[in-house]
Tab-separated table of C-alpha atoms in Angstrom:
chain	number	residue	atom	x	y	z
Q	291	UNK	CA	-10.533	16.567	-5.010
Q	292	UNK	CA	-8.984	13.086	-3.933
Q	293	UNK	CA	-6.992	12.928	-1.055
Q	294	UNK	CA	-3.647	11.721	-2.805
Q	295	UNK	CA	-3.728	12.559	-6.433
Q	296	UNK	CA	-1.050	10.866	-9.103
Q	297	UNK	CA	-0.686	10.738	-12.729
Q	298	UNK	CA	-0.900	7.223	-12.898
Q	299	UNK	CA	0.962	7.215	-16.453
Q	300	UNK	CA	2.002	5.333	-18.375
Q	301	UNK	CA	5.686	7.176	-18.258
Q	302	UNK	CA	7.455	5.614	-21.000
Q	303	UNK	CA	11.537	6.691	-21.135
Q	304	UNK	CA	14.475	5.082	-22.693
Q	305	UNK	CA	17.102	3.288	-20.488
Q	306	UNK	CA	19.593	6.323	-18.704
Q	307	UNK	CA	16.757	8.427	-19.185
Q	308	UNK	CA	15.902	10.980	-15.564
Q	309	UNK	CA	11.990	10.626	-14.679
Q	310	UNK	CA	10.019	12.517	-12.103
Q	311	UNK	CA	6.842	11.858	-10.555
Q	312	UNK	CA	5.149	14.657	-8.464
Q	313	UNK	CA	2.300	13.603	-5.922
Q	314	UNK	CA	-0.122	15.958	-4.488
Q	315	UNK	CA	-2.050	15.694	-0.695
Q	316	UNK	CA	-4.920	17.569	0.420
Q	317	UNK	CA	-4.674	17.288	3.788
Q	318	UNK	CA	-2.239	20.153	4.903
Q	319	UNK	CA	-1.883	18.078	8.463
Q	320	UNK	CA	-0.324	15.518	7.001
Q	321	UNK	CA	2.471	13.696	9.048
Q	322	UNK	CA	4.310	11.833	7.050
Q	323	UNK	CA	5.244	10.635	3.401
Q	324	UNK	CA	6.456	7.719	1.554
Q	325	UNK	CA	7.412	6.238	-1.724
Q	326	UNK	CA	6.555	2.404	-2.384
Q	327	UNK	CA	6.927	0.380	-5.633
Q	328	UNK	CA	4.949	-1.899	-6.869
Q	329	UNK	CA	6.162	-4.432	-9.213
Q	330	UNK	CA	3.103	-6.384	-11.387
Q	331	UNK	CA	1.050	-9.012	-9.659
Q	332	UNK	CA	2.913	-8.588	-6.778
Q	333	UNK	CA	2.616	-6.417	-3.098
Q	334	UNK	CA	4.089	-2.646	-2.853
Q	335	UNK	CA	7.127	-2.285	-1.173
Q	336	UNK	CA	9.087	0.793	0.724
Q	337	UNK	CA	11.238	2.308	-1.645
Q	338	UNK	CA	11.762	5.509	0.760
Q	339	UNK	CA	10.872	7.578	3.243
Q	340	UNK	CA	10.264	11.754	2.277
Q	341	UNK	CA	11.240	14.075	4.766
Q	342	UNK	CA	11.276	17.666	4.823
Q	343	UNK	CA	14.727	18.195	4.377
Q	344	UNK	CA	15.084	15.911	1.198
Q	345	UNK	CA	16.100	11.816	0.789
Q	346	UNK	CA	18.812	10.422	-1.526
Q	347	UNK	CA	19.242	6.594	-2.151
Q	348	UNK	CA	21.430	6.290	-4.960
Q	349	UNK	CA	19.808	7.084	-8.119
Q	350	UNK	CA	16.423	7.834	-5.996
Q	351	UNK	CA	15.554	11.277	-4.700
Q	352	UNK	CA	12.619	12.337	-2.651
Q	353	UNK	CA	11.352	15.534	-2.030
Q	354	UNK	CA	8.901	17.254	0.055
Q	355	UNK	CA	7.380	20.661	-0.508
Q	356	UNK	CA	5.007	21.693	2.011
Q	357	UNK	CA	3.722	25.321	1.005
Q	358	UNK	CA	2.475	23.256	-2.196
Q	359	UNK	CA	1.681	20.305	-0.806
Q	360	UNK	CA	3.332	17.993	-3.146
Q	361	UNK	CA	6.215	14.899	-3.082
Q	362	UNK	CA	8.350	13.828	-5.613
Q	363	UNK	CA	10.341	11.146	-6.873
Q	364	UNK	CA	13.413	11.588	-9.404
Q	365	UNK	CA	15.066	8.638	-10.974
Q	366	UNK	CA	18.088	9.245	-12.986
Q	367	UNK	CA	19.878	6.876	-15.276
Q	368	UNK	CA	17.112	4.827	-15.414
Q	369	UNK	CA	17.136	0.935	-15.529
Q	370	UNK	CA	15.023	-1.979	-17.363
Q	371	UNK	CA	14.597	-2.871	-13.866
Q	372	UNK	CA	13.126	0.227	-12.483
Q	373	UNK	CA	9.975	-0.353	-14.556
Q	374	UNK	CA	7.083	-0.393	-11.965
Q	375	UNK	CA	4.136	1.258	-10.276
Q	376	UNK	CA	5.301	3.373	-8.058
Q	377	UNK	CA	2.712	4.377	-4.856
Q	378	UNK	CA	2.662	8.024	-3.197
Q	379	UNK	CA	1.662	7.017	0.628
Q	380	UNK	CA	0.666	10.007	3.131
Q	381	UNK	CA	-0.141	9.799	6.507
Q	382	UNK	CA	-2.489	11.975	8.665
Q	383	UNK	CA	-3.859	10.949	11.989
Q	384	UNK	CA	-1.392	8.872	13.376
Q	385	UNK	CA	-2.173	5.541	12.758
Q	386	UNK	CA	-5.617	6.230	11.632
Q	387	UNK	CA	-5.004	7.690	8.018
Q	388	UNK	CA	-3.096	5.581	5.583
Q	389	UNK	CA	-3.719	6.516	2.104
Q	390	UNK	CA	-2.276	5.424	-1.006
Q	391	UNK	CA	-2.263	7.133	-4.266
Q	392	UNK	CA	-3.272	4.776	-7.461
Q	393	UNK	CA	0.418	4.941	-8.605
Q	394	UNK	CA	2.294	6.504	-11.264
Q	395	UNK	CA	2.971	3.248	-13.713
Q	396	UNK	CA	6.986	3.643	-15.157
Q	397	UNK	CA	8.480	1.685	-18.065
Q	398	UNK	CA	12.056	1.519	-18.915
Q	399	UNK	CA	12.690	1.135	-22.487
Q	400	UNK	CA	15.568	-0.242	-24.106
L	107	UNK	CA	12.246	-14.964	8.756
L	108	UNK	CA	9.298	-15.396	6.756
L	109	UNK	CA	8.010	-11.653	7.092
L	110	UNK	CA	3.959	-11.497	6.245
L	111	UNK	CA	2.634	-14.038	4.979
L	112	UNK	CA	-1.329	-14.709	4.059
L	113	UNK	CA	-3.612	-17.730	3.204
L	114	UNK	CA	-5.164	-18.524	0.609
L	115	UNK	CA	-3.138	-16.883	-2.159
L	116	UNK	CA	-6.509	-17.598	-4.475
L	117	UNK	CA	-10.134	-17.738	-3.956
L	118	UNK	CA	-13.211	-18.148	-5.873
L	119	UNK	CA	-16.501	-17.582	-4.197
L	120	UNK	CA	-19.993	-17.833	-5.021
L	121	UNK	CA	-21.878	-14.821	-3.640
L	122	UNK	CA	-23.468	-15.161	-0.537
L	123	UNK	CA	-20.604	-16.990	0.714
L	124	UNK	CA	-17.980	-16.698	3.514
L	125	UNK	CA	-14.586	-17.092	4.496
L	126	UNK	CA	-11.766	-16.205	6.177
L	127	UNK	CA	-8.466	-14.630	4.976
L	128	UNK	CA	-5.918	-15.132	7.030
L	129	UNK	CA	-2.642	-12.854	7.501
L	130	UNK	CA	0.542	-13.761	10.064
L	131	UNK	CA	3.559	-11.866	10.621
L	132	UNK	CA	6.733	-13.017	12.390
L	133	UNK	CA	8.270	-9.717	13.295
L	134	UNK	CA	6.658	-9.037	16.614
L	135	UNK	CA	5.025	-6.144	15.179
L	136	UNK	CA	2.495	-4.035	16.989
L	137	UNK	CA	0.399	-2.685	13.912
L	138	UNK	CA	-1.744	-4.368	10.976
L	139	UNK	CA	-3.740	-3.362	8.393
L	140	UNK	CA	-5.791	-5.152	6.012
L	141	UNK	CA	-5.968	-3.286	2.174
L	142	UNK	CA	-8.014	-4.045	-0.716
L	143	UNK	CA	-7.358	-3.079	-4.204
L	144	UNK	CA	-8.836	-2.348	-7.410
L	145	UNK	CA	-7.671	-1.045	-10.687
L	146	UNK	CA	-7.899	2.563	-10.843
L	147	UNK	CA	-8.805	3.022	-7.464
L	148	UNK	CA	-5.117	2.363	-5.472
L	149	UNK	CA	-5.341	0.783	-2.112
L	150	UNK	CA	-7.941	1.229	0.332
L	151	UNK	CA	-7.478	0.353	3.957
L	152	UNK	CA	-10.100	-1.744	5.045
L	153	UNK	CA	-9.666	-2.652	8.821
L	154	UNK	CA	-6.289	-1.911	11.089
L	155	UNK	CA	-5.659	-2.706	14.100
L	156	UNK	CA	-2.643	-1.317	17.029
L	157	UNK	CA	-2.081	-3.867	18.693
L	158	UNK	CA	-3.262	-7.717	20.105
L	159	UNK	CA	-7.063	-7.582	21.033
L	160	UNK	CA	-7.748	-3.991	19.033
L	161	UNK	CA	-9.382	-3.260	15.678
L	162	UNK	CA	-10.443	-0.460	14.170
L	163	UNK	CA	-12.256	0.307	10.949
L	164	UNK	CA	-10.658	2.003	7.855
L	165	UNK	CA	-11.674	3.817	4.698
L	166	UNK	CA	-14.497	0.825	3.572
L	167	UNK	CA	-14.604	-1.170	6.280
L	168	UNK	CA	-18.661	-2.173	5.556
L	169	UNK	CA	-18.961	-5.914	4.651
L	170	UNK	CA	-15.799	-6.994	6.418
L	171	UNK	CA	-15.079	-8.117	10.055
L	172	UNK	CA	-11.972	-8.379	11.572
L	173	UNK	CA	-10.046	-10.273	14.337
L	174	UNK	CA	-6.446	-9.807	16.351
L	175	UNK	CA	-6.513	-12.495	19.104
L	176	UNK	CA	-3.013	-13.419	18.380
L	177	UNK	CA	-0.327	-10.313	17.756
L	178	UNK	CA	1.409	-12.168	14.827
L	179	UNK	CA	-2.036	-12.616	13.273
L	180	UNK	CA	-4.757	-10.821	11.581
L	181	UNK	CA	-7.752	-12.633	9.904
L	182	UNK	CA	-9.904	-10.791	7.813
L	183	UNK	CA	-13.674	-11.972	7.590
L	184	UNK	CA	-16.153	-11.902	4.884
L	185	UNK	CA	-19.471	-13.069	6.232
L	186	UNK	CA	-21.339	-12.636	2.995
L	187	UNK	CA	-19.447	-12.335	0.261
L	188	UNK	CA	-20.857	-9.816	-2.945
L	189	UNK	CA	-19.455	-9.479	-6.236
L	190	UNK	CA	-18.051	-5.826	-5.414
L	191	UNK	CA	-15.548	-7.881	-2.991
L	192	UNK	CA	-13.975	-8.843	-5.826
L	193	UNK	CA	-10.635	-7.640	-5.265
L	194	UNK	CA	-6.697	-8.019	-4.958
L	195	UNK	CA	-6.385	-8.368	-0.718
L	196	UNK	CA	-3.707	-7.256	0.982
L	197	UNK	CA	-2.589	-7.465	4.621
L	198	UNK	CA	0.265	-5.252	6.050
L	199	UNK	CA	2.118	-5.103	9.318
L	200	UNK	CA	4.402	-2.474	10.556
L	201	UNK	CA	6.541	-1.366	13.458
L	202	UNK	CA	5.596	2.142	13.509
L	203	UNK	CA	5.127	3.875	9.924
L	204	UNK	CA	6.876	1.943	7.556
L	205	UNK	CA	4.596	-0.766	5.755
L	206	UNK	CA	5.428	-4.542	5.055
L	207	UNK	CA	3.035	-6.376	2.949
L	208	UNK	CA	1.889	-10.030	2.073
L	209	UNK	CA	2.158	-10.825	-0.766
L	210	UNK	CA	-1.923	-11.052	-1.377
L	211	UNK	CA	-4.655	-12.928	-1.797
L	212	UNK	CA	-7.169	-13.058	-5.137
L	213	UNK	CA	-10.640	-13.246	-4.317
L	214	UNK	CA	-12.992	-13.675	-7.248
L	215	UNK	CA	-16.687	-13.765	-6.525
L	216	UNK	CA	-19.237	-14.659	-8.572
């Protein structure tokens, strides 16, 4: 079983559409868990921080869930522009265990 | 404020070859990482290091070599460069967990 697992897609949805992404870790001691985006040819950026208790940034809501070792990512009304690849990141170790899911690829239809 | 930058943005090699990849931040950060990636397989931390004068090795750290004499850089080393380098590299830097990448460099070998 990998690490960080992700359906990496395509997810194809019309424009005002809601899409969710669910990421699964193996690693029941991991720290800490984040959501980058990854636009084509170019490098990932932090969309958000997960934390236990749940993250909202505007249309974007992470989510935790511990006992199944899984985070997600909802995106409602859904823009042309929010077509990406969007990374699952989990940290274990400290410093010492970065890993990166293969990313869940989104497109936005009109 | 240019953030992370790294040189050269592309790079052909002939195998057997080496170089040097080079990666400078400007935001007095304490940690860097350098990531390679491949289709299908996500990113894959190569090297990190925590701070000026440290390195450590990451998830495929065999073939590479890495140097942090200066905090605001991190070069990345290829002493003998294989086809299976072929890759998309990416250096990060960070303050504590949140990541802030390059924006790559393409290294073909042949």
């Amino acid at each position: 079983r990998k690490e960080v697992e992700q359906d990496p897609g395509p997810f194809n949805v019309p424009e005002g559409a809601t899409v969710a992404f669910n990421c699964t870790y193996s690693n029941s001691a991991s720290q800490s868990f984040f959501w980058y985006r990854q636009d084509c040819r170019k490098e990932p950026k932090l969309l958000m921080s997960v934390y236990s208790s749940g993250n909202e940034d505007g249309r974007f809501t992470a989510q935790l869930n511990r006992a199944s070792q899984y985070i997600s990512l909802l995106i409602r009304d859904s823009k042309l522009s929010d077509s990406a690849t969007y990374l699952c990141v989990v940290l274990s170790g400290g410093y010492q265990k970065v890993t990166f899911g293969i990313g869940t690829k989104l497109q936005v239809i009109p | 404020n240019a953030g992370v930058t790294q040189t050269p943005k592309f790079r052909v090699l002939k195998t057997g070859q080496s170089m040097t990849l080079l990666c400078a931040q400007d935001m007095n950060h304490e940690y860097m990482y350098w990531y390679r990636q491949d289709p299908g397989m996500g990113l894959r931390l190569i090297h990190y290091s925590v701070g000026e004068g440290t390195t450590a090795k990451g998830e495929v750290p065999d073939g590479y070599n890495v140097s942090r004499l200066k905090k605001q850089n991190f070069l990345l080393g290829l002493e003998s460069a294989a086809p299976s380098q072929t890759s998309v590299y990416f250096c990060a830097s960070s303050p504590n967990y949140e990541q802030y990448f390059g924006p790559g460099t393409r290294l073909t070998v042949t």
